[in-house]
PDB file of C-alpha atoms in Angstrom:
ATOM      1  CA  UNK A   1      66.818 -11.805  32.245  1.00  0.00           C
ATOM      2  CA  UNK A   2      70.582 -12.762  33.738  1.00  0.00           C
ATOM      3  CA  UNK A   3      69.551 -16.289  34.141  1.00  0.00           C
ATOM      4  CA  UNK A   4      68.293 -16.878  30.593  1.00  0.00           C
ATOM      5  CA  UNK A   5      71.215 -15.000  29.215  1.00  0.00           C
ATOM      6  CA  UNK A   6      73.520 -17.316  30.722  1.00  0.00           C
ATOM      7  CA  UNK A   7      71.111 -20.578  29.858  1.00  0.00           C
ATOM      8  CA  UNK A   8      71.836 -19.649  26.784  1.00  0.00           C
ATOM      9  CA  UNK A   9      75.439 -18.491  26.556  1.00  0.00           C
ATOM     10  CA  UNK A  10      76.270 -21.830  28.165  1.00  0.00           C
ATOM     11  CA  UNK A  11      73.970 -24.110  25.874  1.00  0.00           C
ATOM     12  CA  UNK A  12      76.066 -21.904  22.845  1.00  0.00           C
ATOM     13  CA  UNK A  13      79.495 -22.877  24.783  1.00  0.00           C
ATOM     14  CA  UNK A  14      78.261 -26.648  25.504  1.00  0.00           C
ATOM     15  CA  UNK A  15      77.478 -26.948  21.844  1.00  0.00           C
ATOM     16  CA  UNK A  16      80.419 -25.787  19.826  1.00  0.00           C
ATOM     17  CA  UNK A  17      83.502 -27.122  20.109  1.00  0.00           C
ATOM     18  CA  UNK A  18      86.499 -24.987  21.388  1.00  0.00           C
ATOM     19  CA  UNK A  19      89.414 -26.317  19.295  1.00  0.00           C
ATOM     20  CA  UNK A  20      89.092 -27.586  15.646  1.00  0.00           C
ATOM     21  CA  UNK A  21      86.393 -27.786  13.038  1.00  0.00           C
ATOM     22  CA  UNK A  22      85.356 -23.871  13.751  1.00  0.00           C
ATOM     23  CA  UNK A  23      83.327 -22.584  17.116  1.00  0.00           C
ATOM     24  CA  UNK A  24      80.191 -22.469  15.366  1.00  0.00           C
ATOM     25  CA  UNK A  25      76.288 -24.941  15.162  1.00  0.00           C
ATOM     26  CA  UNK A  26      75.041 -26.178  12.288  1.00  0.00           C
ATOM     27  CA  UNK A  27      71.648 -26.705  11.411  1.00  0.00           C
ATOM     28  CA  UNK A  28      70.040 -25.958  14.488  1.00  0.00           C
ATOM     29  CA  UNK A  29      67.194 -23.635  14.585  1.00  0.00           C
ATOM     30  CA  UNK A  30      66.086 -21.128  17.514  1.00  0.00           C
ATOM     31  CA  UNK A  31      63.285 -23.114  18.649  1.00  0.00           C
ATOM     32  CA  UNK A  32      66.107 -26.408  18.851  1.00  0.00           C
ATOM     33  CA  UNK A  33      68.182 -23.708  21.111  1.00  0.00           C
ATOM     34  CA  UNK A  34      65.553 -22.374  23.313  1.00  0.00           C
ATOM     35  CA  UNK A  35      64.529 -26.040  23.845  1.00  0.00           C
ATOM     36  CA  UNK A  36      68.111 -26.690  25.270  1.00  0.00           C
ATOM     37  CA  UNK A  37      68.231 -23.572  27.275  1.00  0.00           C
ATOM     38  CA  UNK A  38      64.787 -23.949  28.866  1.00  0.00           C
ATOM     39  CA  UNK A  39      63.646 -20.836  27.421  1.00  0.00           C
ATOM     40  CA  UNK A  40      61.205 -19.567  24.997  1.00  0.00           C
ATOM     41  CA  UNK A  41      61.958 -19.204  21.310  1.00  0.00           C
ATOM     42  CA  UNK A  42      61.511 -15.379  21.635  1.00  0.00           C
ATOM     43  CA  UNK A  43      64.072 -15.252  24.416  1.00  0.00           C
ATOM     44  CA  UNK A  44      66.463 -16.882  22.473  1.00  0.00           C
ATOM     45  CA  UNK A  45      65.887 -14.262  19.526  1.00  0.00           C
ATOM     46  CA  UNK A  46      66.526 -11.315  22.067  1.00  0.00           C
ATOM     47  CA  UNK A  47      69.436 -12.781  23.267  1.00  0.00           C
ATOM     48  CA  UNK A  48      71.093 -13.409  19.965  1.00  0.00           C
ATOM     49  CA  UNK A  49      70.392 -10.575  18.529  1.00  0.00           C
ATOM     50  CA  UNK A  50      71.688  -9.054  21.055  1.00  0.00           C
ATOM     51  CA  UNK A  51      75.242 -10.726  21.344  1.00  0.00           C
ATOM     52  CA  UNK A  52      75.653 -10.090  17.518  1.00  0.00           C
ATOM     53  CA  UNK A  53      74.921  -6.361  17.647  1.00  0.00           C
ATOM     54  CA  UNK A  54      77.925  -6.752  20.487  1.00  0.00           C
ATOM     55  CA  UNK A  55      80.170  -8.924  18.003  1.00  0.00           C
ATOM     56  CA  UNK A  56      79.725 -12.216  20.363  1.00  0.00           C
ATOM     57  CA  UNK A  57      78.197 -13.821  16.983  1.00  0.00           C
ATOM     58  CA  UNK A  58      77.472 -14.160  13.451  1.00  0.00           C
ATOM     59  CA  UNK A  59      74.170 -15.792  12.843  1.00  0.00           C
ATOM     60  CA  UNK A  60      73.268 -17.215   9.492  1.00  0.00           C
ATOM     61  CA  UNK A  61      70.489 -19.474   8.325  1.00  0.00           C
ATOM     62  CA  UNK A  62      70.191 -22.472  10.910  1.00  0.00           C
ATOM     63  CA  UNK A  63      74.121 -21.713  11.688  1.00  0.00           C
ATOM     64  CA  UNK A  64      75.428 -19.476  14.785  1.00  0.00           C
ATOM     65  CA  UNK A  65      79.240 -19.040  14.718  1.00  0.00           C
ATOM     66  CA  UNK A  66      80.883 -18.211  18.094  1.00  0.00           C
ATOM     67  CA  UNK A  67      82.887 -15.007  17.250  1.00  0.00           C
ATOM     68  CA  UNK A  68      84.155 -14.213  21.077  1.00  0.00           C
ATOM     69  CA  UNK A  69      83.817 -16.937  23.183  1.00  0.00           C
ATOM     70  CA  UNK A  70      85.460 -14.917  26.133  1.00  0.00           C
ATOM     71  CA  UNK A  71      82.593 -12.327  25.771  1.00  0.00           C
ATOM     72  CA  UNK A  72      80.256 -15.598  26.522  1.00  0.00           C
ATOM     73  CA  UNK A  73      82.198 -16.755  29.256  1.00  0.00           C
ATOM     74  CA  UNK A  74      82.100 -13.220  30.636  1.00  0.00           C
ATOM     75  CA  UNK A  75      78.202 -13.561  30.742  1.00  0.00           C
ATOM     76  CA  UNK A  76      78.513 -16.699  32.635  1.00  0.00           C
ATOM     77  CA  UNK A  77      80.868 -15.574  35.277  1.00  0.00           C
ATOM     78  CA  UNK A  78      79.210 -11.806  35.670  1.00  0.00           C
ATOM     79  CA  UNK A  79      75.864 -13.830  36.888  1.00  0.00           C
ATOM     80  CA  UNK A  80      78.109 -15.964  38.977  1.00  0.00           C
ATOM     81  CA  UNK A  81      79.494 -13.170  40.769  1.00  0.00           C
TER      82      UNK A  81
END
């Protein structure tokens, strides 16, 4: 599951911006993010669920807000390791 996990954490850091107008996607739905992660729509569920029972994010209809975009990073650079 590391691999998916950080398909996805990087599609969530690609996709927002860092600086400015608020770290967060708009109107994109799970199936649009598992499509750009390579994974299955289920996957994608897990995983977010997952990062916003840790605080990582707030998910609302078709909008994920980035709430600790170290804790992403972190996922990246654990797998990397």
């Amino acid at each position: 599951d590391g691999g998916r996990t950080v398909d996805i954490a990087q599609v969530l850091l690609d996709s927002t911006p860092s600086t400015g107008g608020g770290p967060e996607m708009r109107g994109i739905s799970q199936f649009d993010l598992a499509a750009m992660a390579g994974v299955s729509r289920q996957t994608v569920s897990k995983f977010l669920q997952a990062f916003r029972r840790e605080g990582i994010l707030h998910i609302g209809y078709q909008r994920i807000e980035i709430r600790d975009r170290r804790a992403l990073r972190a996922v990246i650079e654990e797998d990397q390791e």
